[in-house]
């Protein structure tokens, strides 16, 4: 039974980790939040994940304490936080939500990490788990190693560069550490539920709904290559976290990525989404935005391609990862559900049920799809999906 300090617990991965520790372990969880986050909102988000995991009563919330995260550079405040809560383990998944906000990236991935490491060494904690990203390797021509990463020829964004720097801080701190590098985390493999913000593939779907569903479009142009998209289901991520903790593998770098041979391509995902929702007569896919006929498209279509340009560029790269730790954990019994076209469809269906713009689109234009497989009416679809074990949630 550990006393675990979770940093970044008001975000998607942080709340997912907090809920998992409460549900699957006997650990006492201390969640540190910046001023402005309301306790009721934090608890409500944790309760949703715990309900989806089979604990509707939320009895495990008795082992939760929510405290204020000290201001940057407040060494006395961080020391008091660790001492008063008797912290013996840290799980840090804090991070800036914008790729190019260098000031925010410096504060969340460098300054905060330094504050945490300093207090952790003073408190002599047992373990420091740092959640990074699989894309910290940058646009490298070599597979991402499960070790400290060399400098790549280029980075997709400043975000990946800062994440790589923060890994060095943790690894060179002298503390017992584990660094987890998840790829693009999507909803639960079992029912598709997802309580996170519109990042990654959800940004694609939500941007499309908001920008492109003002009318029916006979022809759609998207940036979608034949490369596999490195997705990982959230239940695979938290299962890996629990397995690594139980194994006590300090000093480990773990690429938390799905088996590549089963991953769908970006092009296949777009075709499936179009079959499920958009149903154009023609879908044109390009390897890059430079290949797309941007100037020939209407204003909204151009805006959609520009909004998703960064993620499209990331998805068009041939990412490769060393998976030694994951493979060994699977051999030892880790259940790691793969991402497949069918499992992503569950997530897409959940999204359709939770997106008002998408529901309105289906209701308004379903008469244009007489030859398409009959779908339940939008409201009925939403109700049917909400009856699943994940519950309903408007993103």
mmCIF file of C-alpha atoms in Angstrom:
data_model
loop_
_atom_site.group_PDB
_atom_site.id
_atom_site.type_symbol
_atom_site.label_atom_id
_atom_site.label_comp_id
_atom_site.label_asym_id
_atom_site.label_seq_id
_atom_site.Cartn_x
_atom_site.Cartn_y
_atom_site.Cartn_z
ATOM 1 C CA UNK A 1 0.000 0.000 0.000
ATOM 2 C CA UNK A 2 1.704 3.141 -1.278
ATOM 3 C CA UNK A 3 0.919 6.802 -0.872
ATOM 4 C CA UNK A 4 1.013 7.977 -4.477
ATOM 5 C CA UNK A 5 1.168 11.596 -5.552
ATOM 6 C CA UNK A 6 -0.453 12.002 -8.986
ATOM 7 C CA UNK A 7 0.554 15.149 -10.859
ATOM 8 C CA UNK A 8 -1.630 16.132 -13.801
ATOM 9 C CA UNK A 9 -4.594 14.323 -12.296
ATOM 10 C CA UNK A 10 -7.091 16.862 -13.627
ATOM 11 C CA UNK A 11 -6.244 15.888 -17.203
ATOM 12 C CA UNK A 12 -7.257 12.838 -19.196
ATOM 13 C CA UNK A 13 -4.378 10.454 -18.455
ATOM 14 C CA UNK A 14 -4.004 11.738 -14.906
ATOM 15 C CA UNK A 15 -7.639 11.136 -14.003
ATOM 16 C CA UNK A 16 -7.484 7.757 -15.740
ATOM 17 C CA UNK A 17 -4.433 6.813 -13.654
ATOM 18 C CA UNK A 18 -5.991 8.117 -10.448
ATOM 19 C CA UNK A 19 -9.185 6.162 -11.021
ATOM 20 C CA UNK A 20 -7.218 3.008 -11.864
ATOM 21 C CA UNK A 21 -5.096 3.201 -8.712
ATOM 22 C CA UNK A 22 -8.197 3.651 -6.584
ATOM 23 C CA UNK A 23 -10.095 0.863 -8.339
ATOM 24 C CA UNK A 24 -7.343 -1.726 -8.858
ATOM 25 C CA UNK A 25 -5.010 -1.213 -5.876
ATOM 26 C CA UNK A 26 -5.143 -0.414 -2.171
ATOM 27 C CA UNK A 27 -2.935 2.650 -2.603
ATOM 28 C CA UNK A 28 -3.747 6.011 -1.068
ATOM 29 C CA UNK A 29 -3.924 8.587 -3.871
ATOM 30 C CA UNK A 30 -2.970 12.229 -3.392
ATOM 31 C CA UNK A 31 -3.998 14.297 -6.389
ATOM 32 C CA UNK A 32 -2.360 17.727 -6.599
ATOM 33 C CA UNK A 33 -4.227 20.329 -8.651
ATOM 34 C CA UNK A 34 -3.527 23.898 -9.669
ATOM 35 C CA UNK A 35 -5.822 26.620 -8.290
ATOM 36 C CA UNK A 36 -8.981 26.936 -10.359
ATOM 37 C CA UNK A 37 -9.836 23.241 -10.457
ATOM 38 C CA UNK A 38 -12.903 22.439 -8.388
ATOM 39 C CA UNK A 39 -12.904 19.390 -6.158
ATOM 40 C CA UNK A 40 -16.390 18.326 -7.273
ATOM 41 C CA UNK A 41 -15.335 18.388 -10.927
ATOM 42 C CA UNK A 42 -12.242 16.294 -10.206
ATOM 43 C CA UNK A 43 -14.195 13.734 -8.197
ATOM 44 C CA UNK A 44 -16.922 13.567 -10.843
ATOM 45 C CA UNK A 45 -14.391 12.730 -13.539
ATOM 46 C CA UNK A 46 -12.760 10.052 -11.413
ATOM 47 C CA UNK A 47 -16.162 8.618 -10.564
ATOM 48 C CA UNK A 48 -17.050 8.293 -14.261
ATOM 49 C CA UNK A 49 -13.982 6.163 -14.928
ATOM 50 C CA UNK A 50 -14.554 4.131 -11.785
ATOM 51 C CA UNK A 51 -18.177 3.541 -12.755
ATOM 52 C CA UNK A 52 -17.043 2.377 -16.193
ATOM 53 C CA UNK A 53 -14.643 -0.008 -14.428
ATOM 54 C CA UNK A 54 -17.454 -1.511 -12.353
ATOM 55 C CA UNK A 55 -17.462 0.543 -9.144
ATOM 56 C CA UNK A 56 -20.654 2.659 -9.356
ATOM 57 C CA UNK A 57 -20.610 3.373 -5.615
ATOM 58 C CA UNK A 58 -17.163 4.951 -5.737
ATOM 59 C CA UNK A 59 -16.277 3.508 -2.345
ATOM 60 C CA UNK A 60 -12.589 3.650 -3.205
ATOM 61 C CA UNK A 61 -12.769 7.454 -3.279
ATOM 62 C CA UNK A 62 -12.268 7.272 0.481
ATOM 63 C CA UNK A 63 -8.585 6.720 -0.343
ATOM 64 C CA UNK A 64 -8.374 9.960 -2.324
ATOM 65 C CA UNK A 65 -7.061 13.276 -1.117
ATOM 66 C CA UNK A 66 -7.068 16.385 -3.318
ATOM 67 C CA UNK A 67 -4.508 19.057 -2.454
ATOM 68 C CA UNK A 68 -3.206 22.263 -3.992
ATOM 69 C CA UNK A 69 -0.140 22.048 -6.212
ATOM 70 C CA UNK A 70 2.449 24.608 -5.046
ATOM 71 C CA UNK A 71 3.439 27.470 -7.305
ATOM 72 C CA UNK A 72 6.445 26.938 -9.600
ATOM 73 C CA UNK A 73 9.733 27.298 -7.740
ATOM 74 C CA UNK A 74 8.109 27.104 -4.289
ATOM 75 C CA UNK A 75 10.560 24.593 -2.858
ATOM 76 C CA UNK A 76 9.161 24.957 0.658
ATOM 77 C CA UNK A 77 5.643 24.306 -0.631
ATOM 78 C CA UNK A 78 6.683 21.160 -2.494
ATOM 79 C CA UNK A 79 8.603 19.903 0.534
ATOM 80 C CA UNK A 80 5.560 20.430 2.743
ATOM 81 C CA UNK A 81 3.323 18.665 0.228
ATOM 82 C CA UNK A 82 5.526 15.556 0.298
ATOM 83 C CA UNK A 83 6.084 15.621 4.050
ATOM 84 C CA UNK A 84 2.489 16.269 5.159
ATOM 85 C CA UNK A 85 1.086 13.569 2.859
ATOM 86 C CA UNK A 86 3.934 11.103 3.510
ATOM 87 C CA UNK A 87 4.448 10.594 -0.233
ATOM 88 C CA UNK A 88 6.542 7.574 -1.222
ATOM 89 C CA UNK A 89 5.755 7.424 -4.949
ATOM 90 C CA UNK A 90 5.128 10.015 -7.682
ATOM 91 C CA UNK A 91 3.345 9.528 -10.987
ATOM 92 C CA UNK A 92 3.820 12.598 -13.140
ATOM 93 C CA UNK A 93 1.668 12.994 -16.229
ATOM 94 C CA UNK A 94 1.437 16.783 -16.321
ATOM 95 C CA UNK A 95 1.970 18.530 -19.621
ATOM 96 C CA UNK A 96 0.983 21.520 -21.706
ATOM 97 C CA UNK A 97 -1.936 20.932 -24.028
ATOM 98 C CA UNK A 98 -0.627 23.109 -26.861
ATOM 99 C CA UNK A 99 2.148 21.876 -29.131
ATOM 100 C CA UNK A 100 3.764 25.261 -29.749
ATOM 101 C CA UNK A 101 3.323 27.185 -26.470
ATOM 102 C CA UNK A 102 7.012 27.144 -25.527
ATOM 103 C CA UNK A 103 6.482 29.049 -22.282
ATOM 104 C CA UNK A 104 3.836 26.581 -21.100
ATOM 105 C CA UNK A 105 5.969 23.634 -22.222
ATOM 106 C CA UNK A 106 8.927 24.952 -20.246
ATOM 107 C CA UNK A 107 6.761 25.355 -17.143
ATOM 108 C CA UNK A 108 5.043 21.960 -17.304
ATOM 109 C CA UNK A 109 7.769 19.662 -18.658
ATOM 110 C CA UNK A 110 10.946 21.223 -17.281
ATOM 111 C CA UNK A 111 10.305 23.573 -14.350
ATOM 112 C CA UNK A 112 7.631 21.416 -12.713
ATOM 113 C CA UNK A 113 9.693 18.261 -13.181
ATOM 114 C CA UNK A 114 12.663 19.926 -11.516
ATOM 115 C CA UNK A 115 10.449 20.974 -8.574
ATOM 116 C CA UNK A 116 9.114 17.423 -8.228
ATOM 117 C CA UNK A 117 12.515 15.772 -8.489
ATOM 118 C CA UNK A 118 13.998 18.084 -5.865
ATOM 119 C CA UNK A 119 11.191 17.337 -3.388
ATOM 120 C CA UNK A 120 11.259 13.621 -4.250
ATOM 121 C CA UNK A 121 14.958 13.335 -3.453
ATOM 122 C CA UNK A 122 14.472 15.220 -0.208
ATOM 123 C CA UNK A 123 11.608 12.866 0.752
ATOM 124 C CA UNK A 124 13.564 9.794 -0.431
ATOM 125 C CA UNK A 125 10.602 8.383 -2.304
ATOM 126 C CA UNK A 126 10.602 4.792 -3.510
ATOM 127 C CA UNK A 127 9.797 5.462 -7.161
ATOM 128 C CA UNK A 128 9.214 8.258 -9.682
ATOM 129 C CA UNK A 129 7.045 7.312 -12.665
ATOM 130 C CA UNK A 130 7.162 9.795 -15.508
ATOM 131 C CA UNK A 131 4.608 9.668 -18.337
ATOM 132 C CA UNK A 132 6.211 10.940 -21.517
ATOM 133 C CA UNK A 133 5.167 10.255 -25.116
ATOM 134 C CA UNK A 134 6.124 7.651 -27.696
ATOM 135 C CA UNK A 135 6.803 10.518 -30.082
ATOM 136 C CA UNK A 136 9.621 11.919 -27.953
ATOM 137 C CA UNK A 137 11.933 10.176 -30.410
ATOM 138 C CA UNK A 138 11.036 12.792 -33.019
ATOM 139 C CA UNK A 139 11.242 12.186 -36.746
ATOM 140 C CA UNK A 140 13.993 9.626 -36.417
ATOM 141 C CA UNK A 141 14.935 7.175 -39.151
ATOM 142 C CA UNK A 142 15.681 4.547 -36.501
ATOM 143 C CA UNK A 143 13.207 2.744 -34.213
ATOM 144 C CA UNK A 144 12.565 4.484 -30.901
ATOM 145 C CA UNK A 145 14.793 2.724 -28.349
ATOM 146 C CA UNK A 146 13.724 1.937 -24.794
ATOM 147 C CA UNK A 147 16.512 4.071 -23.397
ATOM 148 C CA UNK A 148 17.491 7.719 -23.375
ATOM 149 C CA UNK A 149 16.782 9.032 -26.854
ATOM 150 C CA UNK A 150 19.356 10.589 -29.196
ATOM 151 C CA UNK A 151 18.588 13.904 -30.852
ATOM 152 C CA UNK A 152 16.564 13.264 -34.024
ATOM 153 C CA UNK A 153 17.019 15.125 -37.337
ATOM 154 C CA UNK A 154 13.735 16.946 -36.616
ATOM 155 C CA UNK A 155 10.798 17.070 -34.214
ATOM 156 C CA UNK A 156 7.101 17.150 -35.134
ATOM 157 C CA UNK A 157 6.581 19.996 -32.640
ATOM 158 C CA UNK A 158 8.369 21.640 -29.692
ATOM 159 C CA UNK A 159 6.219 19.383 -27.468
ATOM 160 C CA UNK A 160 8.196 16.262 -28.367
ATOM 161 C CA UNK A 161 11.507 18.061 -27.884
ATOM 162 C CA UNK A 162 10.516 19.214 -24.384
ATOM 163 C CA UNK A 163 9.245 15.745 -23.489
ATOM 164 C CA UNK A 164 12.600 14.259 -24.504
ATOM 165 C CA UNK A 165 14.427 16.807 -22.339
ATOM 166 C CA UNK A 166 12.224 15.999 -19.342
ATOM 167 C CA UNK A 167 13.102 12.303 -19.688
ATOM 168 C CA UNK A 168 16.782 13.183 -19.284
ATOM 169 C CA UNK A 169 16.007 15.127 -16.099
ATOM 170 C CA UNK A 170 14.224 12.136 -14.592
ATOM 171 C CA UNK A 171 16.751 9.530 -15.709
ATOM 172 C CA UNK A 172 19.719 11.535 -14.432
ATOM 173 C CA UNK A 173 18.098 12.505 -11.105
ATOM 174 C CA UNK A 174 19.456 9.539 -9.170
ATOM 175 C CA UNK A 175 15.931 8.488 -8.168
ATOM 176 C CA UNK A 176 14.470 5.043 -8.884
ATOM 177 C CA UNK A 177 12.394 5.784 -11.988
ATOM 178 C CA UNK A 178 10.171 4.372 -14.706
ATOM 179 C CA UNK A 179 9.435 6.285 -17.902
ATOM 180 C CA UNK A 180 6.283 5.340 -19.799
ATOM 181 C CA UNK A 181 5.867 6.446 -23.411
ATOM 182 C CA UNK A 182 2.287 5.926 -24.601
ATOM 183 C CA UNK A 183 1.400 6.581 -28.220
ATOM 184 C CA UNK A 184 -1.980 8.129 -29.156
ATOM 185 C CA UNK A 185 -4.366 7.017 -26.413
ATOM 186 C CA UNK A 186 -7.946 6.309 -27.469
ATOM 187 C CA UNK A 187 -11.034 4.925 -25.755
ATOM 188 C CA UNK A 188 -11.516 1.635 -23.953
ATOM 189 C CA UNK A 189 -11.157 -1.478 -26.121
ATOM 190 C CA UNK A 190 -14.217 -3.112 -24.571
ATOM 191 C CA UNK A 191 -16.888 -0.469 -25.112
ATOM 192 C CA UNK A 192 -15.112 2.506 -26.680
ATOM 193 C CA UNK A 193 -15.815 4.956 -23.849
ATOM 194 C CA UNK A 194 -13.505 7.959 -23.670
ATOM 195 C CA UNK A 195 -13.728 10.843 -21.218
ATOM 196 C CA UNK A 196 -10.822 12.874 -22.539
ATOM 197 C CA UNK A 197 -10.555 16.067 -24.596
ATOM 198 C CA UNK A 198 -10.558 16.301 -28.371
ATOM 199 C CA UNK A 199 -6.947 15.345 -29.064
ATOM 200 C CA UNK A 200 -5.496 12.947 -31.618
ATOM 201 C CA UNK A 201 -8.125 11.084 -33.639
ATOM 202 C CA UNK A 202 -10.835 12.812 -31.620
ATOM 203 C CA UNK A 203 -9.560 16.133 -32.927
ATOM 204 C CA UNK A 204 -10.045 14.839 -36.464
ATOM 205 C CA UNK A 205 -13.600 13.705 -35.794
ATOM 206 C CA UNK A 206 -14.663 16.758 -33.797
ATOM 207 C CA UNK A 207 -13.059 19.190 -36.258
ATOM 208 C CA UNK A 208 -14.804 17.428 -39.121
ATOM 209 C CA UNK A 209 -18.129 17.593 -37.293
ATOM 210 C CA UNK A 210 -17.815 21.304 -36.504
ATOM 211 C CA UNK A 211 -16.362 22.459 -39.823
ATOM 212 C CA UNK A 212 -17.519 20.034 -42.499
ATOM 213 C CA UNK A 213 -20.980 18.920 -41.432
ATOM 214 C CA UNK A 214 -22.751 22.160 -42.310
ATOM 215 C CA UNK A 215 -23.988 20.359 -45.441
ATOM 216 C CA UNK A 216 -23.671 17.050 -47.250
ATOM 217 C CA UNK A 217 -20.493 16.824 -49.342
ATOM 218 C CA UNK A 218 -20.401 14.493 -52.277
ATOM 219 C CA UNK A 219 -16.585 14.464 -52.342
ATOM 220 C CA UNK A 220 -14.151 14.515 -49.411
ATOM 221 C CA UNK A 221 -10.398 15.188 -49.535
ATOM 222 C CA UNK A 222 -8.253 14.170 -46.538
ATOM 223 C CA UNK A 223 -4.606 13.618 -45.690
ATOM 224 C CA UNK A 224 -4.515 9.894 -44.968
ATOM 225 C CA UNK A 225 -1.544 7.679 -45.767
ATOM 226 C CA UNK A 226 -1.121 3.923 -45.820
ATOM 227 C CA UNK A 227 1.058 4.107 -42.688
ATOM 228 C CA UNK A 228 -0.273 2.425 -39.556
ATOM 229 C CA UNK A 229 -1.523 4.938 -37.002
ATOM 230 C CA UNK A 230 0.138 4.258 -33.599
ATOM 231 C CA UNK A 231 -2.923 4.130 -31.374
ATOM 232 C CA UNK A 232 -3.223 2.435 -27.982
ATOM 233 C CA UNK A 233 -6.385 1.738 -26.014
ATOM 234 C CA UNK A 234 -6.600 3.380 -22.598
ATOM 235 C CA UNK A 235 -7.147 0.028 -20.849
ATOM 236 C CA UNK A 236 -3.928 -1.274 -22.431
ATOM 237 C CA UNK A 237 -2.093 1.784 -21.117
ATOM 238 C CA UNK A 238 -3.282 1.510 -17.504
ATOM 239 C CA UNK A 239 -2.779 -2.262 -17.497
ATOM 240 C CA UNK A 240 0.822 -1.691 -18.537
ATOM 241 C CA UNK A 241 1.268 0.885 -15.787
ATOM 242 C CA UNK A 242 0.003 -1.566 -13.168
ATOM 243 C CA UNK A 243 2.162 -4.395 -14.525
ATOM 244 C CA UNK A 244 5.327 -2.290 -14.563
ATOM 245 C CA UNK A 245 4.684 -1.112 -10.998
ATOM 246 C CA UNK A 246 4.071 -4.659 -9.801
ATOM 247 C CA UNK A 247 7.246 -5.848 -11.495
ATOM 248 C CA UNK A 248 9.310 -3.129 -9.808
ATOM 249 C CA UNK A 249 11.265 -2.476 -13.002
ATOM 250 C CA UNK A 250 13.067 0.693 -11.926
ATOM 251 C CA UNK A 251 15.256 2.313 -14.546
ATOM 252 C CA UNK A 252 12.952 1.104 -17.330
ATOM 253 C CA UNK A 253 11.852 2.999 -20.416
ATOM 254 C CA UNK A 254 8.630 1.465 -21.749
ATOM 255 C CA UNK A 255 7.140 2.234 -25.163
ATOM 256 C CA UNK A 256 3.426 1.659 -24.570
ATOM 257 C CA UNK A 257 2.387 1.023 -28.164
ATOM 258 C CA UNK A 258 0.073 -1.475 -29.842
ATOM 259 C CA UNK A 259 1.239 -4.413 -31.991
ATOM 260 C CA UNK A 260 1.958 -2.862 -35.375
ATOM 261 C CA UNK A 261 0.718 -5.815 -37.427
ATOM 262 C CA UNK A 262 -2.865 -5.236 -36.251
ATOM 263 C CA UNK A 263 -2.934 -1.439 -36.351
ATOM 264 C CA UNK A 264 -5.193 0.059 -39.029
ATOM 265 C CA UNK A 265 -3.799 2.562 -41.500
ATOM 266 C CA UNK A 266 -4.876 6.196 -41.443
ATOM 267 C CA UNK A 267 -6.565 5.629 -44.804
ATOM 268 C CA UNK A 268 -8.526 2.638 -43.490
ATOM 269 C CA UNK A 269 -9.691 4.641 -40.472
ATOM 270 C CA UNK A 270 -10.986 7.446 -42.691
ATOM 271 C CA UNK A 271 -12.813 5.000 -44.937
ATOM 272 C CA UNK A 272 -14.455 3.440 -41.910
ATOM 273 C CA UNK A 273 -15.452 6.833 -40.505
ATOM 274 C CA UNK A 274 -16.931 7.830 -43.849
ATOM 275 C CA UNK A 275 -18.886 4.571 -44.022
ATOM 276 C CA UNK A 276 -20.188 5.134 -40.496
ATOM 277 C CA UNK A 277 -21.057 8.821 -40.691
ATOM 278 C CA UNK A 278 -20.090 10.959 -43.685
ATOM 279 C CA UNK A 279 -20.957 8.645 -46.601
ATOM 280 C CA UNK A 280 -19.539 10.652 -49.489
ATOM 281 C CA UNK A 281 -19.660 9.262 -53.002
ATOM 282 C CA UNK A 282 -15.927 9.853 -53.380
ATOM 283 C CA UNK A 283 -13.110 9.924 -50.821
ATOM 284 C CA UNK A 284 -9.665 11.101 -51.956
ATOM 285 C CA UNK A 285 -6.701 10.366 -49.678
ATOM 286 C CA UNK A 286 -3.281 12.032 -49.904
ATOM 287 C CA UNK A 287 0.052 11.350 -48.236
ATOM 288 C CA UNK A 288 0.546 15.040 -47.372
ATOM 289 C CA UNK A 289 -1.359 18.305 -47.431
ATOM 290 C CA UNK A 290 0.950 19.491 -50.223
ATOM 291 C CA UNK A 291 -0.550 16.821 -52.494
ATOM 292 C CA UNK A 292 -4.144 17.824 -51.764
ATOM 293 C CA UNK A 293 -5.924 20.279 -54.142
ATOM 294 C CA UNK A 294 -6.324 22.808 -51.338
ATOM 295 C CA UNK A 295 -6.892 25.848 -53.575
ATOM 296 C CA UNK A 296 -9.750 24.117 -55.361
ATOM 297 C CA UNK A 297 -11.669 23.415 -52.162
ATOM 298 C CA UNK A 298 -14.251 25.574 -50.441
ATOM 299 C CA UNK A 299 -13.355 27.680 -47.415
ATOM 300 C CA UNK A 300 -14.540 25.164 -44.816
ATOM 301 C CA UNK A 301 -12.767 22.266 -46.471
ATOM 302 C CA UNK A 302 -9.505 24.229 -46.592
ATOM 303 C CA UNK A 303 -9.971 25.213 -42.950
ATOM 304 C CA UNK A 304 -10.422 21.576 -41.931
ATOM 305 C CA UNK A 305 -7.217 20.501 -43.669
ATOM 306 C CA UNK A 306 -5.318 23.365 -42.036
ATOM 307 C CA UNK A 307 -6.731 22.691 -38.556
ATOM 308 C CA UNK A 308 -5.604 19.068 -38.699
ATOM 309 C CA UNK A 309 -2.350 19.670 -40.595
ATOM 310 C CA UNK A 310 0.026 19.026 -37.676
ATOM 311 C CA UNK A 311 -1.614 15.775 -36.629
ATOM 312 C CA UNK A 312 -1.864 14.754 -40.282
ATOM 313 C CA UNK A 313 1.872 15.241 -40.650
ATOM 314 C CA UNK A 314 2.526 13.181 -37.508
ATOM 315 C CA UNK A 315 0.211 10.404 -38.718
ATOM 316 C CA UNK A 316 1.975 10.263 -42.093
ATOM 317 C CA UNK A 317 5.344 9.347 -40.567
ATOM 318 C CA UNK A 318 6.443 5.715 -40.456
ATOM 319 C CA UNK A 319 6.851 5.406 -36.677
ATOM 320 C CA UNK A 320 8.752 2.398 -35.322
ATOM 321 C CA UNK A 321 9.241 1.421 -31.691
ATOM 322 C CA UNK A 322 11.241 -1.070 -29.665
ATOM 323 C CA UNK A 323 8.677 -3.065 -27.650
ATOM 324 C CA UNK A 324 10.916 -5.335 -25.572
ATOM 325 C CA UNK A 325 9.276 -4.425 -22.256
ATOM 326 C CA UNK A 326 5.725 -4.740 -23.576
ATOM 327 C CA UNK A 327 6.437 -8.122 -25.151
ATOM 328 C CA UNK A 328 8.050 -9.425 -21.963
ATOM 329 C CA UNK A 329 5.119 -8.235 -19.853
ATOM 330 C CA UNK A 330 2.663 -9.959 -22.210
ATOM 331 C CA UNK A 331 4.640 -13.180 -21.856
ATOM 332 C CA UNK A 332 4.292 -12.794 -18.082
ATOM 333 C CA UNK A 333 0.522 -12.402 -18.287
ATOM 334 C CA UNK A 334 -0.197 -8.774 -19.154
ATOM 335 C CA UNK A 335 -3.506 -8.443 -21.004
ATOM 336 C CA UNK A 336 -2.780 -5.868 -23.710
ATOM 337 C CA UNK A 337 -5.774 -5.461 -26.035
ATOM 338 C CA UNK A 338 -4.571 -4.555 -29.536
ATOM 339 C CA UNK A 339 -5.968 -1.735 -31.619
ATOM 340 C CA UNK A 340 -7.802 -3.000 -34.676
ATOM 341 C CA UNK A 341 -10.167 -1.475 -37.189
ATOM 342 C CA UNK A 342 -13.042 -3.110 -35.302
ATOM 343 C CA UNK A 343 -11.949 -1.822 -31.882
ATOM 344 C CA UNK A 344 -11.592 1.725 -33.224
ATOM 345 C CA UNK A 345 -15.103 1.461 -34.629
ATOM 346 C CA UNK A 346 -16.369 1.147 -31.044
ATOM 347 C CA UNK A 347 -14.643 4.450 -30.242
ATOM 348 C CA UNK A 348 -16.017 6.063 -33.401
ATOM 349 C CA UNK A 349 -19.539 4.915 -32.534
ATOM 350 C CA UNK A 350 -19.195 6.338 -29.035
ATOM 351 C CA UNK A 351 -18.044 9.612 -30.522
ATOM 352 C CA UNK A 352 -21.007 9.706 -32.904
ATOM 353 C CA UNK A 353 -23.356 9.197 -29.955
ATOM 354 C CA UNK A 354 -21.765 12.049 -28.000
ATOM 355 C CA UNK A 355 -21.379 14.617 -30.797
ATOM 356 C CA UNK A 356 -24.440 16.869 -31.278
ATOM 357 C CA UNK A 357 -23.131 18.078 -34.645
ATOM 358 C CA UNK A 358 -22.741 14.507 -35.889
ATOM 359 C CA UNK A 359 -26.181 13.462 -34.647
ATOM 360 C CA UNK A 360 -27.762 16.466 -36.357
ATOM 361 C CA UNK A 361 -25.931 15.616 -39.573
ATOM 362 C CA UNK A 362 -27.230 12.040 -39.559
ATOM 363 C CA UNK A 363 -30.786 13.163 -38.913
ATOM 364 C CA UNK A 364 -30.718 15.902 -41.520
ATOM 365 C CA UNK A 365 -29.116 13.986 -44.381
ATOM 366 C CA UNK A 366 -29.979 10.323 -43.842
ATOM 367 C CA UNK A 367 -32.434 10.498 -46.746
ATOM 368 C CA UNK A 368 -29.422 10.999 -49.033
ATOM 369 C CA UNK A 369 -28.065 7.556 -48.184
ATOM 370 C CA UNK A 370 -30.756 5.126 -49.434
ATOM 371 C CA UNK A 371 -28.206 2.460 -50.337
ATOM 372 C CA UNK A 372 -26.174 2.718 -47.133
ATOM 373 C CA UNK A 373 -26.546 0.127 -44.351
ATOM 374 C CA UNK A 374 -29.414 1.287 -42.196
ATOM 375 C CA UNK A 375 -28.252 2.946 -38.990
ATOM 376 C CA UNK A 376 -30.474 3.646 -35.990
ATOM 377 C CA UNK A 377 -31.748 7.196 -35.930
ATOM 378 C CA UNK A 378 -29.255 9.497 -34.224
ATOM 379 C CA UNK A 379 -31.098 9.780 -30.917
ATOM 380 C CA UNK A 380 -31.728 6.034 -30.796
ATOM 381 C CA UNK A 381 -28.065 5.396 -31.593
ATOM 382 C CA UNK A 382 -26.995 7.675 -28.764
ATOM 383 C CA UNK A 383 -29.351 5.978 -26.325
ATOM 384 C CA UNK A 384 -28.256 2.504 -27.378
ATOM 385 C CA UNK A 385 -24.566 3.293 -26.972
ATOM 386 C CA UNK A 386 -25.130 5.032 -23.658
ATOM 387 C CA UNK A 387 -26.527 1.788 -22.248
ATOM 388 C CA UNK A 388 -23.073 0.170 -22.498
ATOM 389 C CA UNK A 389 -20.867 -0.315 -19.426
ATOM 390 C CA UNK A 390 -19.057 2.962 -20.035
ATOM 391 C CA UNK A 391 -22.113 5.164 -19.531
ATOM 392 C CA UNK A 392 -22.785 8.305 -21.563
ATOM 393 C CA UNK A 393 -20.654 11.395 -21.745
ATOM 394 C CA UNK A 394 -20.825 14.530 -23.862
ATOM 395 C CA UNK A 395 -17.267 15.421 -24.925
#
